């Protein structure tokens, strides 16, 4: 069992920056992938960025060059540094892990067959024009 807790959301003006954190606790050993999804309440959930246990990363085209995903294995925390934020980045950002998991192009991460998936409750990011 894995618990994921997000933090760092808030309100910012366009062009500003925020850093999201996702703290993982529980059975975090082994091969996995972790990622961020976002949902604005109108469209389907969209993959934003993901990272695997080896440090490989993938980003959606909409955030590439602006967002940076990273992780600190000593603290079991994943980060999403969001720069040059735009109003269209406004959404609830949720942390996800798949174990064992695999990256998929476009900022996605999913559990392998017979793997397990876990979600955080989400943190709201609001970007004003």
mmCIF file of N, CA and C in Angstrom:
data_model
loop_
_atom_site.group_PDB
_atom_site.id
_atom_site.type_symbol
_atom_site.label_atom_id
_atom_site.label_comp_id
_atom_site.label_asym_id
_atom_site.label_seq_id
_atom_site.Cartn_x
_atom_site.Cartn_y
_atom_site.Cartn_z
ATOM 1 N N UNK A 1 0.843 -1.190 0.000
ATOM 2 C CA UNK A 1 0.000 0.000 0.000
ATOM 3 C C UNK A 1 0.886 1.250 0.000
ATOM 4 N N UNK A 2 0.507 2.223 -0.789
ATOM 5 C CA UNK A 2 1.261 3.473 -0.891
ATOM 6 C C UNK A 2 0.306 4.638 -0.685
ATOM 7 N N UNK A 3 0.711 5.600 0.098
ATOM 8 C CA UNK A 3 -0.076 6.818 0.274
ATOM 9 C C UNK A 3 0.678 7.984 -0.359
ATOM 10 N N UNK A 4 -0.048 8.801 -1.107
ATOM 11 C CA UNK A 4 0.530 9.952 -1.782
ATOM 12 C C UNK A 4 -0.152 11.218 -1.281
ATOM 13 N N UNK A 5 0.640 12.206 -0.917
ATOM 14 C CA UNK A 5 0.085 13.464 -0.417
ATOM 15 C C UNK A 5 0.734 14.619 -1.176
ATOM 16 N N UNK A 6 -0.105 15.386 -1.870
ATOM 17 C CA UNK A 6 0.398 16.521 -2.641
ATOM 18 C C UNK A 6 0.386 17.795 -1.802
ATOM 19 N N UNK A 7 1.251 18.719 -2.163
ATOM 20 C CA UNK A 7 1.269 20.042 -1.551
ATOM 21 C C UNK A 7 1.882 21.023 -2.536
ATOM 22 N N UNK A 8 1.697 22.307 -2.269
ATOM 23 C CA UNK A 8 2.339 23.331 -3.079
ATOM 24 C C UNK A 8 1.432 24.056 -4.044
ATOM 25 N N UNK A 9 0.182 23.655 -4.132
ATOM 26 C CA UNK A 9 -0.734 24.351 -5.019
ATOM 27 C C UNK A 9 -1.060 25.741 -4.492
ATOM 28 N N UNK A 10 -1.703 26.541 -5.326
ATOM 29 C CA UNK A 10 -2.070 27.883 -4.912
ATOM 30 C C UNK A 10 -2.432 28.735 -6.104
ATOM 31 N N UNK A 11 -2.474 30.033 -5.872
ATOM 32 C CA UNK A 11 -2.835 30.983 -6.924
ATOM 33 C C UNK A 11 -1.621 31.805 -7.306
ATOM 34 N N UNK A 12 -1.476 32.033 -8.595
ATOM 35 C CA UNK A 12 -0.331 32.787 -9.092
ATOM 36 C C UNK A 12 -0.749 33.507 -10.367
ATOM 37 N N UNK A 13 -0.078 34.592 -10.674
ATOM 38 C CA UNK A 13 -0.355 35.306 -11.912
ATOM 39 C C UNK A 13 0.386 34.645 -13.075
ATOM 40 N N UNK A 14 -0.118 34.858 -14.246
ATOM 41 C CA UNK A 14 0.519 34.307 -15.442
ATOM 42 C C UNK A 14 1.978 34.760 -15.509
ATOM 43 N N UNK A 15 2.835 33.826 -15.871
ATOM 44 C CA UNK A 15 4.268 34.102 -15.915
ATOM 45 C C UNK A 15 4.992 33.716 -14.640
ATOM 46 N N UNK A 16 4.232 33.427 -13.591
ATOM 47 C CA UNK A 16 4.820 33.068 -12.310
ATOM 48 C C UNK A 16 5.194 31.596 -12.228
ATOM 49 N N UNK A 17 5.639 31.190 -11.044
ATOM 50 C CA UNK A 17 6.110 29.826 -10.822
ATOM 51 C C UNK A 17 5.505 29.238 -9.555
ATOM 52 N N UNK A 18 5.369 27.935 -9.543
ATOM 53 C CA UNK A 18 4.970 27.184 -8.359
ATOM 54 C C UNK A 18 5.737 25.869 -8.368
ATOM 55 N N UNK A 19 5.941 25.303 -7.185
ATOM 56 C CA UNK A 19 6.534 23.971 -7.104
ATOM 57 C C UNK A 19 5.593 23.064 -6.331
ATOM 58 N N UNK A 20 5.164 22.010 -6.971
ATOM 59 C CA UNK A 20 4.332 20.998 -6.339
ATOM 60 C C UNK A 20 5.214 19.888 -5.785
ATOM 61 N N UNK A 21 4.768 19.316 -4.669
ATOM 62 C CA UNK A 21 5.452 18.180 -4.068
ATOM 63 C C UNK A 21 4.472 17.041 -3.893
ATOM 64 N N UNK A 22 4.988 15.825 -4.004
ATOM 65 C CA UNK A 22 4.191 14.624 -3.757
ATOM 66 C C UNK A 22 5.017 13.719 -2.854
ATOM 67 N N UNK A 23 4.578 13.581 -1.613
ATOM 68 C CA UNK A 23 5.278 12.741 -0.648
ATOM 69 C C UNK A 23 4.664 11.357 -0.642
ATOM 70 N N UNK A 24 5.507 10.353 -0.809
ATOM 71 C CA UNK A 24 5.049 8.974 -0.847
ATOM 72 C C UNK A 24 5.453 8.261 0.431
ATOM 73 N N UNK A 25 4.540 7.462 0.965
ATOM 74 C CA UNK A 25 4.844 6.657 2.135
ATOM 75 C C UNK A 25 4.260 5.271 1.935
ATOM 76 N N UNK A 26 4.809 4.301 2.649
ATOM 77 C CA UNK A 26 4.359 2.933 2.508
ATOM 78 C C UNK A 26 5.375 2.103 1.759
ATOM 79 N N UNK A 27 4.897 1.182 0.952
ATOM 80 C CA UNK A 27 5.755 0.254 0.218
ATOM 81 C C UNK A 27 6.250 0.911 -1.058
ATOM 82 N N UNK A 28 7.342 1.667 -0.954
ATOM 83 C CA UNK A 28 7.847 2.425 -2.100
ATOM 84 C C UNK A 28 9.057 1.781 -2.756
ATOM 85 N N UNK A 29 9.420 0.575 -2.356
ATOM 86 C CA UNK A 29 10.599 -0.070 -2.925
ATOM 87 C C UNK A 29 10.297 -0.657 -4.299
ATOM 88 N N UNK A 30 11.352 -0.900 -5.076
ATOM 89 C CA UNK A 30 11.193 -1.573 -6.354
ATOM 90 C C UNK A 30 11.017 -0.640 -7.524
ATOM 91 N N UNK A 31 10.748 -1.237 -8.686
ATOM 92 C CA UNK A 31 10.562 -0.483 -9.922
ATOM 93 C C UNK A 31 9.203 0.204 -9.926
ATOM 94 N N UNK A 32 9.166 1.451 -10.351
ATOM 95 C CA UNK A 32 7.920 2.193 -10.349
ATOM 96 C C UNK A 32 8.014 3.358 -11.321
ATOM 97 N N UNK A 33 6.905 3.976 -11.557
ATOM 98 C CA UNK A 33 6.905 5.285 -12.193
ATOM 99 C C UNK A 33 5.975 6.181 -11.372
ATOM 100 N N UNK A 34 6.245 7.461 -11.390
ATOM 101 C CA UNK A 34 5.415 8.438 -10.708
ATOM 102 C C UNK A 34 5.140 9.576 -11.671
ATOM 103 N N UNK A 35 3.981 10.162 -11.530
ATOM 104 C CA UNK A 35 3.659 11.236 -12.456
ATOM 105 C C UNK A 35 2.618 12.192 -11.913
ATOM 106 N N UNK A 36 2.403 13.232 -12.665
ATOM 107 C CA UNK A 36 1.390 14.234 -12.369
ATOM 108 C C UNK A 36 0.360 14.243 -13.489
ATOM 109 N N UNK A 37 -0.890 14.219 -13.073
ATOM 110 C CA UNK A 37 -2.003 14.390 -13.989
ATOM 111 C C UNK A 37 -2.726 15.666 -13.572
ATOM 112 N N UNK A 38 -3.468 16.252 -14.503
ATOM 113 C CA UNK A 38 -4.271 17.413 -14.139
ATOM 114 C C UNK A 38 -5.652 17.314 -14.753
ATOM 115 N N UNK A 39 -6.597 17.926 -14.061
ATOM 116 C CA UNK A 39 -7.993 17.878 -14.485
ATOM 117 C C UNK A 39 -8.595 19.235 -14.203
ATOM 118 N N UNK A 40 -9.206 19.838 -15.230
ATOM 119 C CA UNK A 40 -9.783 21.162 -15.037
ATOM 120 C C UNK A 40 -11.283 21.116 -14.816
ATOM 121 N N UNK A 41 -11.833 19.926 -14.711
ATOM 122 C CA UNK A 41 -13.259 19.794 -14.450
ATOM 123 C C UNK A 41 -14.117 19.745 -15.700
ATOM 124 N N UNK A 42 -13.517 20.056 -16.851
ATOM 125 C CA UNK A 42 -14.280 20.051 -18.104
ATOM 126 C C UNK A 42 -13.732 19.030 -19.089
ATOM 127 N N UNK A 43 -12.423 18.874 -19.099
ATOM 128 C CA UNK A 43 -11.813 17.917 -20.017
ATOM 129 C C UNK A 43 -11.400 16.665 -19.254
ATOM 130 N N UNK A 44 -11.027 15.646 -19.984
ATOM 131 C CA UNK A 44 -10.559 14.427 -19.344
ATOM 132 C C UNK A 44 -9.212 14.672 -18.675
ATOM 133 N N UNK A 45 -8.865 13.814 -17.740
ATOM 134 C CA UNK A 45 -7.612 13.953 -17.032
ATOM 135 C C UNK A 45 -6.447 13.838 -18.017
ATOM 136 N N UNK A 46 -5.500 14.744 -17.871
ATOM 137 C CA UNK A 46 -4.388 14.835 -18.815
ATOM 138 C C UNK A 46 -3.078 14.549 -18.114
ATOM 139 N N UNK A 47 -2.239 13.740 -18.733
ATOM 140 C CA UNK A 47 -0.900 13.528 -18.213
ATOM 141 C C UNK A 47 -0.078 14.784 -18.393
ATOM 142 N N UNK A 48 0.712 15.140 -17.378
ATOM 143 C CA UNK A 48 1.527 16.349 -17.423
ATOM 144 C C UNK A 48 3.004 15.985 -17.548
ATOM 145 N N UNK A 49 3.498 15.197 -16.603
ATOM 146 C CA UNK A 49 4.900 14.780 -16.589
ATOM 147 C C UNK A 49 5.012 13.541 -15.731
ATOM 148 N N UNK A 50 6.008 12.725 -16.028
ATOM 149 C CA UNK A 50 6.205 11.507 -15.256
ATOM 150 C C UNK A 50 7.688 11.167 -15.209
ATOM 151 N N UNK A 51 8.051 10.392 -14.190
ATOM 152 C CA UNK A 51 9.442 10.003 -13.995
ATOM 153 C C UNK A 51 9.449 8.568 -13.490
ATOM 154 N N UNK A 52 10.456 7.789 -13.919
ATOM 155 C CA UNK A 52 10.508 6.420 -13.431
ATOM 156 C C UNK A 52 11.609 6.259 -12.400
ATOM 157 N N UNK A 53 11.736 5.043 -11.872
ATOM 158 C CA UNK A 53 12.678 4.801 -10.789
ATOM 159 C C UNK A 53 14.132 4.979 -11.231
ATOM 160 N N UNK A 54 14.386 4.951 -12.536
ATOM 161 C CA UNK A 54 15.740 5.174 -13.052
ATOM 162 C C UNK A 54 16.018 6.640 -13.353
ATOM 163 N N UNK A 55 14.990 7.480 -13.226
ATOM 164 C CA UNK A 55 15.160 8.902 -13.481
ATOM 165 C C UNK A 55 14.788 9.359 -14.875
ATOM 166 N N UNK A 56 14.342 8.459 -15.732
ATOM 167 C CA UNK A 56 13.877 8.858 -17.062
ATOM 168 C C UNK A 56 12.587 9.668 -16.920
ATOM 169 N N UNK A 57 12.391 10.621 -17.818
ATOM 170 C CA UNK A 57 11.227 11.510 -17.712
ATOM 171 C C UNK A 57 10.482 11.613 -19.037
ATOM 172 N N UNK A 58 9.247 12.038 -18.935
ATOM 173 C CA UNK A 58 8.431 12.320 -20.118
ATOM 174 C C UNK A 58 7.521 13.492 -19.777
ATOM 175 N N UNK A 59 7.230 14.329 -20.788
ATOM 176 C CA UNK A 59 6.411 15.516 -20.588
ATOM 177 C C UNK A 59 5.350 15.611 -21.681
ATOM 178 N N UNK A 60 4.231 16.232 -21.328
ATOM 179 C CA UNK A 60 3.253 16.545 -22.361
ATOM 180 C C UNK A 60 3.791 17.728 -23.168
ATOM 181 N N UNK A 61 3.393 17.834 -24.411
ATOM 182 C CA UNK A 61 3.862 18.930 -25.261
ATOM 183 C C UNK A 61 3.468 20.281 -24.696
ATOM 184 N N UNK A 62 2.358 20.350 -23.998
ATOM 185 C CA UNK A 62 1.857 21.630 -23.499
ATOM 186 C C UNK A 62 2.703 22.218 -22.371
ATOM 187 N N UNK A 63 3.528 21.380 -21.726
ATOM 188 C CA UNK A 63 4.341 21.880 -20.607
ATOM 189 C C UNK A 63 5.839 21.754 -20.868
ATOM 190 N N UNK A 64 6.202 21.094 -21.952
ATOM 191 C CA UNK A 64 7.610 20.875 -22.242
ATOM 192 C C UNK A 64 8.343 22.212 -22.348
ATOM 193 N N UNK A 65 9.477 22.318 -21.663
ATOM 194 C CA UNK A 65 10.255 23.557 -21.654
ATOM 195 C C UNK A 65 9.859 24.507 -20.542
ATOM 196 N N UNK A 66 8.732 24.247 -19.896
ATOM 197 C CA UNK A 66 8.274 25.116 -18.790
ATOM 198 C C UNK A 66 8.257 24.389 -17.450
ATOM 199 N N UNK A 67 7.910 23.120 -17.452
ATOM 200 C CA UNK A 67 7.815 22.341 -16.221
ATOM 201 C C UNK A 67 9.000 21.368 -16.128
ATOM 202 N N UNK A 68 9.428 21.099 -14.891
ATOM 203 C CA UNK A 68 10.499 20.139 -14.661
ATOM 204 C C UNK A 68 10.079 19.181 -13.560
ATOM 205 N N UNK A 69 10.119 17.892 -13.849
ATOM 206 C CA UNK A 69 9.793 16.877 -12.855
ATOM 207 C C UNK A 69 11.091 16.308 -12.297
ATOM 208 N N UNK A 70 11.101 16.056 -10.990
ATOM 209 C CA UNK A 70 12.279 15.487 -10.347
ATOM 210 C C UNK A 70 11.839 14.701 -9.129
ATOM 211 N N UNK A 71 12.796 13.986 -8.523
ATOM 212 C CA UNK A 71 12.465 13.229 -7.323
ATOM 213 C C UNK A 71 13.664 13.168 -6.404
ATOM 214 N N UNK A 72 13.378 13.041 -5.135
ATOM 215 C CA UNK A 72 14.404 12.865 -4.113
ATOM 216 C C UNK A 72 14.151 11.523 -3.464
ATOM 217 N N UNK A 73 14.939 10.526 -3.840
ATOM 218 C CA UNK A 73 14.717 9.173 -3.340
ATOM 219 C C UNK A 73 15.001 9.046 -1.854
ATOM 220 N N UNK A 74 15.830 9.914 -1.315
ATOM 221 C CA UNK A 74 16.137 9.838 0.117
ATOM 222 C C UNK A 74 14.944 10.276 0.957
ATOM 223 N N UNK A 75 14.092 11.107 0.368
ATOM 224 C CA UNK A 75 12.919 11.601 1.101
ATOM 225 C C UNK A 75 11.607 11.023 0.559
ATOM 226 N N UNK A 76 11.688 10.250 -0.520
ATOM 227 C CA UNK A 76 10.487 9.715 -1.175
ATOM 228 C C UNK A 76 9.533 10.835 -1.569
ATOM 229 N N UNK A 77 10.069 11.864 -2.183
ATOM 230 C CA UNK A 77 9.266 12.996 -2.625
ATOM 231 C C UNK A 77 9.505 13.244 -4.111
ATOM 232 N N UNK A 78 8.445 13.501 -4.827
ATOM 233 C CA UNK A 78 8.515 13.887 -6.228
ATOM 234 C C UNK A 78 8.105 15.352 -6.336
ATOM 235 N N UNK A 79 8.750 16.071 -7.227
ATOM 236 C CA UNK A 79 8.476 17.497 -7.385
ATOM 237 C C UNK A 79 8.046 17.815 -8.821
ATOM 238 N N UNK A 80 7.289 18.879 -8.942
ATOM 239 C CA UNK A 80 6.986 19.424 -10.258
ATOM 240 C C UNK A 80 7.219 20.932 -10.182
ATOM 241 N N UNK A 81 8.311 21.380 -10.755
ATOM 242 C CA UNK A 81 8.604 22.804 -10.825
ATOM 243 C C UNK A 81 7.890 23.367 -12.048
ATOM 244 N N UNK A 82 6.986 24.287 -11.808
ATOM 245 C CA UNK A 82 6.179 24.846 -12.887
ATOM 246 C C UNK A 82 6.570 26.306 -13.090
ATOM 247 N N UNK A 83 7.126 26.611 -14.233
ATOM 248 C CA UNK A 83 7.558 27.963 -14.571
ATOM 249 C C UNK A 83 6.742 28.499 -15.738
ATOM 250 N N UNK A 84 6.782 29.815 -15.908
ATOM 251 C CA UNK A 84 6.061 30.482 -17.011
ATOM 252 C C UNK A 84 4.618 29.980 -17.074
ATOM 253 N N UNK A 85 3.953 29.983 -15.949
ATOM 254 C CA UNK A 85 2.588 29.457 -15.886
ATOM 255 C C UNK A 85 1.636 30.290 -16.731
ATOM 256 N N UNK A 86 0.654 29.594 -17.298
ATOM 257 C CA UNK A 86 -0.354 30.212 -18.150
ATOM 258 C C UNK A 86 -1.737 29.955 -17.556
ATOM 259 N N UNK A 87 -2.720 30.787 -17.866
ATOM 260 C CA UNK A 87 -4.076 30.545 -17.361
ATOM 261 C C UNK A 87 -4.588 29.148 -17.711
ATOM 262 N N UNK A 88 -4.199 28.626 -18.851
ATOM 263 C CA UNK A 88 -4.667 27.290 -19.240
ATOM 264 C C UNK A 88 -4.029 26.172 -18.424
ATOM 265 N N UNK A 89 -3.053 26.498 -17.563
ATOM 266 C CA UNK A 89 -2.496 25.498 -16.650
ATOM 267 C C UNK A 89 -3.368 25.336 -15.409
ATOM 268 N N UNK A 90 -4.386 26.179 -15.260
ATOM 269 C CA UNK A 90 -5.284 26.081 -14.112
ATOM 270 C C UNK A 90 -5.971 24.727 -14.098
ATOM 271 N N UNK A 91 -5.822 24.003 -12.978
ATOM 272 C CA UNK A 91 -6.385 22.661 -12.865
ATOM 273 C C UNK A 91 -6.075 22.113 -11.474
ATOM 274 N N UNK A 92 -6.697 21.002 -11.158
ATOM 275 C CA UNK A 92 -6.310 20.228 -9.983
ATOM 276 C C UNK A 92 -5.239 19.232 -10.430
ATOM 277 N N UNK A 93 -4.095 19.282 -9.764
ATOM 278 C CA UNK A 93 -2.972 18.420 -10.113
ATOM 279 C C UNK A 93 -2.922 17.259 -9.115
ATOM 280 N N UNK A 94 -2.917 16.057 -9.664
ATOM 281 C CA UNK A 94 -2.911 14.861 -8.829
ATOM 282 C C UNK A 94 -1.647 14.060 -9.077
ATOM 283 N N UNK A 95 -1.129 13.509 -8.005
ATOM 284 C CA UNK A 95 0.069 12.668 -8.049
ATOM 285 C C UNK A 95 -0.373 11.215 -8.238
ATOM 286 N N UNK A 96 0.412 10.470 -8.984
ATOM 287 C CA UNK A 96 0.080 9.081 -9.297
ATOM 288 C C UNK A 96 1.348 8.247 -9.241
ATOM 289 N N UNK A 97 1.223 7.002 -8.825
ATOM 290 C CA UNK A 97 2.332 6.080 -8.956
ATOM 291 C C UNK A 97 1.832 4.726 -9.407
ATOM 292 N N UNK A 98 2.613 4.081 -10.246
ATOM 293 C CA UNK A 98 2.322 2.729 -10.697
ATOM 294 C C UNK A 98 3.512 1.860 -10.335
ATOM 295 N N UNK A 99 3.230 0.717 -9.697
ATOM 296 C CA UNK A 99 4.332 -0.133 -9.274
ATOM 297 C C UNK A 99 4.008 -1.605 -9.495
ATOM 298 N N UNK A 100 4.790 -2.341 -10.308
ATOM 299 C CA UNK A 100 5.778 -1.719 -11.191
ATOM 300 C C UNK A 100 5.094 -0.875 -12.263
ATOM 301 N N UNK A 101 5.806 0.122 -12.740
ATOM 302 C CA UNK A 101 5.196 1.032 -13.687
ATOM 303 C C UNK A 101 6.082 1.314 -14.872
ATOM 304 N N UNK A 102 5.522 1.967 -15.865
ATOM 305 C CA UNK A 102 6.248 2.282 -17.087
ATOM 306 C C UNK A 102 5.829 3.650 -17.595
ATOM 307 N N UNK A 103 6.781 4.378 -18.164
ATOM 308 C CA UNK A 103 6.487 5.679 -18.744
ATOM 309 C C UNK A 103 5.877 5.509 -20.126
ATOM 310 N N UNK A 104 5.080 6.483 -20.491
ATOM 311 C CA UNK A 104 4.518 6.531 -21.828
ATOM 312 C C UNK A 104 4.685 7.955 -22.333
ATOM 313 N N UNK A 105 4.993 8.102 -23.606
ATOM 314 C CA UNK A 105 5.245 9.433 -24.156
ATOM 315 C C UNK A 105 4.059 10.346 -23.926
ATOM 316 N N UNK A 106 4.352 11.626 -23.805
ATOM 317 C CA UNK A 106 3.294 12.595 -23.594
ATOM 318 C C UNK A 106 3.012 12.893 -22.138
ATOM 319 N N UNK A 107 3.914 12.463 -21.261
ATOM 320 C CA UNK A 107 3.758 12.790 -19.848
ATOM 321 C C UNK A 107 2.969 11.783 -19.035
ATOM 322 N N UNK A 108 2.861 10.574 -19.539
ATOM 323 C CA UNK A 108 2.043 9.559 -18.868
ATOM 324 C C UNK A 108 2.882 8.487 -18.175
ATOM 325 N N UNK A 109 2.271 7.908 -17.170
ATOM 326 C CA UNK A 109 2.855 6.828 -16.393
ATOM 327 C C UNK A 109 1.714 5.884 -16.063
ATOM 328 N N UNK A 110 1.927 4.589 -16.214
ATOM 329 C CA UNK A 110 0.870 3.654 -15.820
ATOM 330 C C UNK A 110 1.490 2.384 -15.287
ATOM 331 N N UNK A 111 0.703 1.679 -14.511
ATOM 332 C CA UNK A 111 1.195 0.444 -13.915
ATOM 333 C C UNK A 111 1.289 -0.643 -14.979
ATOM 334 N N UNK A 112 2.295 -1.484 -14.844
ATOM 335 C CA UNK A 112 2.399 -2.652 -15.711
ATOM 336 C C UNK A 112 1.295 -3.632 -15.360
ATOM 337 N N UNK A 113 1.125 -4.622 -16.244
ATOM 338 C CA UNK A 113 0.125 -5.663 -15.998
ATOM 339 C C UNK A 113 0.384 -6.288 -14.633
ATOM 340 N N UNK A 114 -0.647 -6.425 -13.855
ATOM 341 C CA UNK A 114 -0.615 -6.978 -12.501
ATOM 342 C C UNK A 114 0.040 -6.019 -11.513
ATOM 343 N N UNK A 115 0.367 -4.806 -11.964
ATOM 344 C CA UNK A 115 0.895 -3.811 -11.036
ATOM 345 C C UNK A 115 -0.223 -3.111 -10.306
ATOM 346 N N UNK A 116 0.151 -2.212 -9.415
ATOM 347 C CA UNK A 116 -0.829 -1.475 -8.622
ATOM 348 C C UNK A 116 -0.712 0.022 -8.899
ATOM 349 N N UNK A 117 -1.807 0.700 -8.772
ATOM 350 C CA UNK A 117 -1.839 2.137 -8.998
ATOM 351 C C UNK A 117 -2.363 2.842 -7.753
ATOM 352 N N UNK A 118 -1.784 4.005 -7.486
ATOM 353 C CA UNK A 118 -2.191 4.797 -6.339
ATOM 354 C C UNK A 118 -2.290 6.261 -6.759
ATOM 355 N N UNK A 119 -3.260 6.954 -6.156
ATOM 356 C CA UNK A 119 -3.496 8.360 -6.481
ATOM 357 C C UNK A 119 -3.500 9.203 -5.210
ATOM 358 N N UNK A 120 -3.022 10.432 -5.350
ATOM 359 C CA UNK A 120 -3.205 11.401 -4.290
ATOM 360 C C UNK A 120 -4.544 12.094 -4.469
ATOM 361 N N UNK A 121 -4.883 12.952 -3.521
ATOM 362 C CA UNK A 121 -6.192 13.609 -3.570
ATOM 363 C C UNK A 121 -6.186 14.853 -4.441
ATOM 364 N N UNK A 122 -5.017 15.366 -4.746
ATOM 365 C CA UNK A 122 -4.917 16.510 -5.647
ATOM 366 C C UNK A 122 -4.684 17.826 -4.930
ATOM 367 N N UNK A 123 -4.110 18.762 -5.680
ATOM 368 C CA UNK A 123 -3.894 20.119 -5.180
ATOM 369 C C UNK A 123 -4.242 21.093 -6.302
ATOM 370 N N UNK A 124 -4.938 22.167 -5.944
ATOM 371 C CA UNK A 124 -5.451 23.087 -6.949
ATOM 372 C C UNK A 124 -4.425 24.149 -7.307
ATOM 373 N N UNK A 125 -4.242 24.349 -8.584
ATOM 374 C CA UNK A 125 -3.379 25.403 -9.115
ATOM 375 C C UNK A 125 -4.253 26.358 -9.930
ATOM 376 N N UNK A 126 -4.219 27.633 -9.578
ATOM 377 C CA UNK A 126 -5.001 28.639 -10.289
ATOM 378 C C UNK A 126 -4.067 29.708 -10.829
ATOM 379 N N UNK A 127 -4.121 29.921 -12.135
ATOM 380 C CA UNK A 127 -3.268 30.913 -12.780
ATOM 381 C C UNK A 127 -4.157 31.993 -13.369
ATOM 382 N N UNK A 128 -3.983 33.213 -12.906
ATOM 383 C CA UNK A 128 -4.798 34.320 -13.383
ATOM 384 C C UNK A 128 -4.052 35.108 -14.461
ATOM 385 N N UNK A 129 -4.839 35.680 -15.362
ATOM 386 C CA UNK A 129 -4.239 36.416 -16.489
ATOM 387 C C UNK A 129 -3.664 37.754 -16.047
#
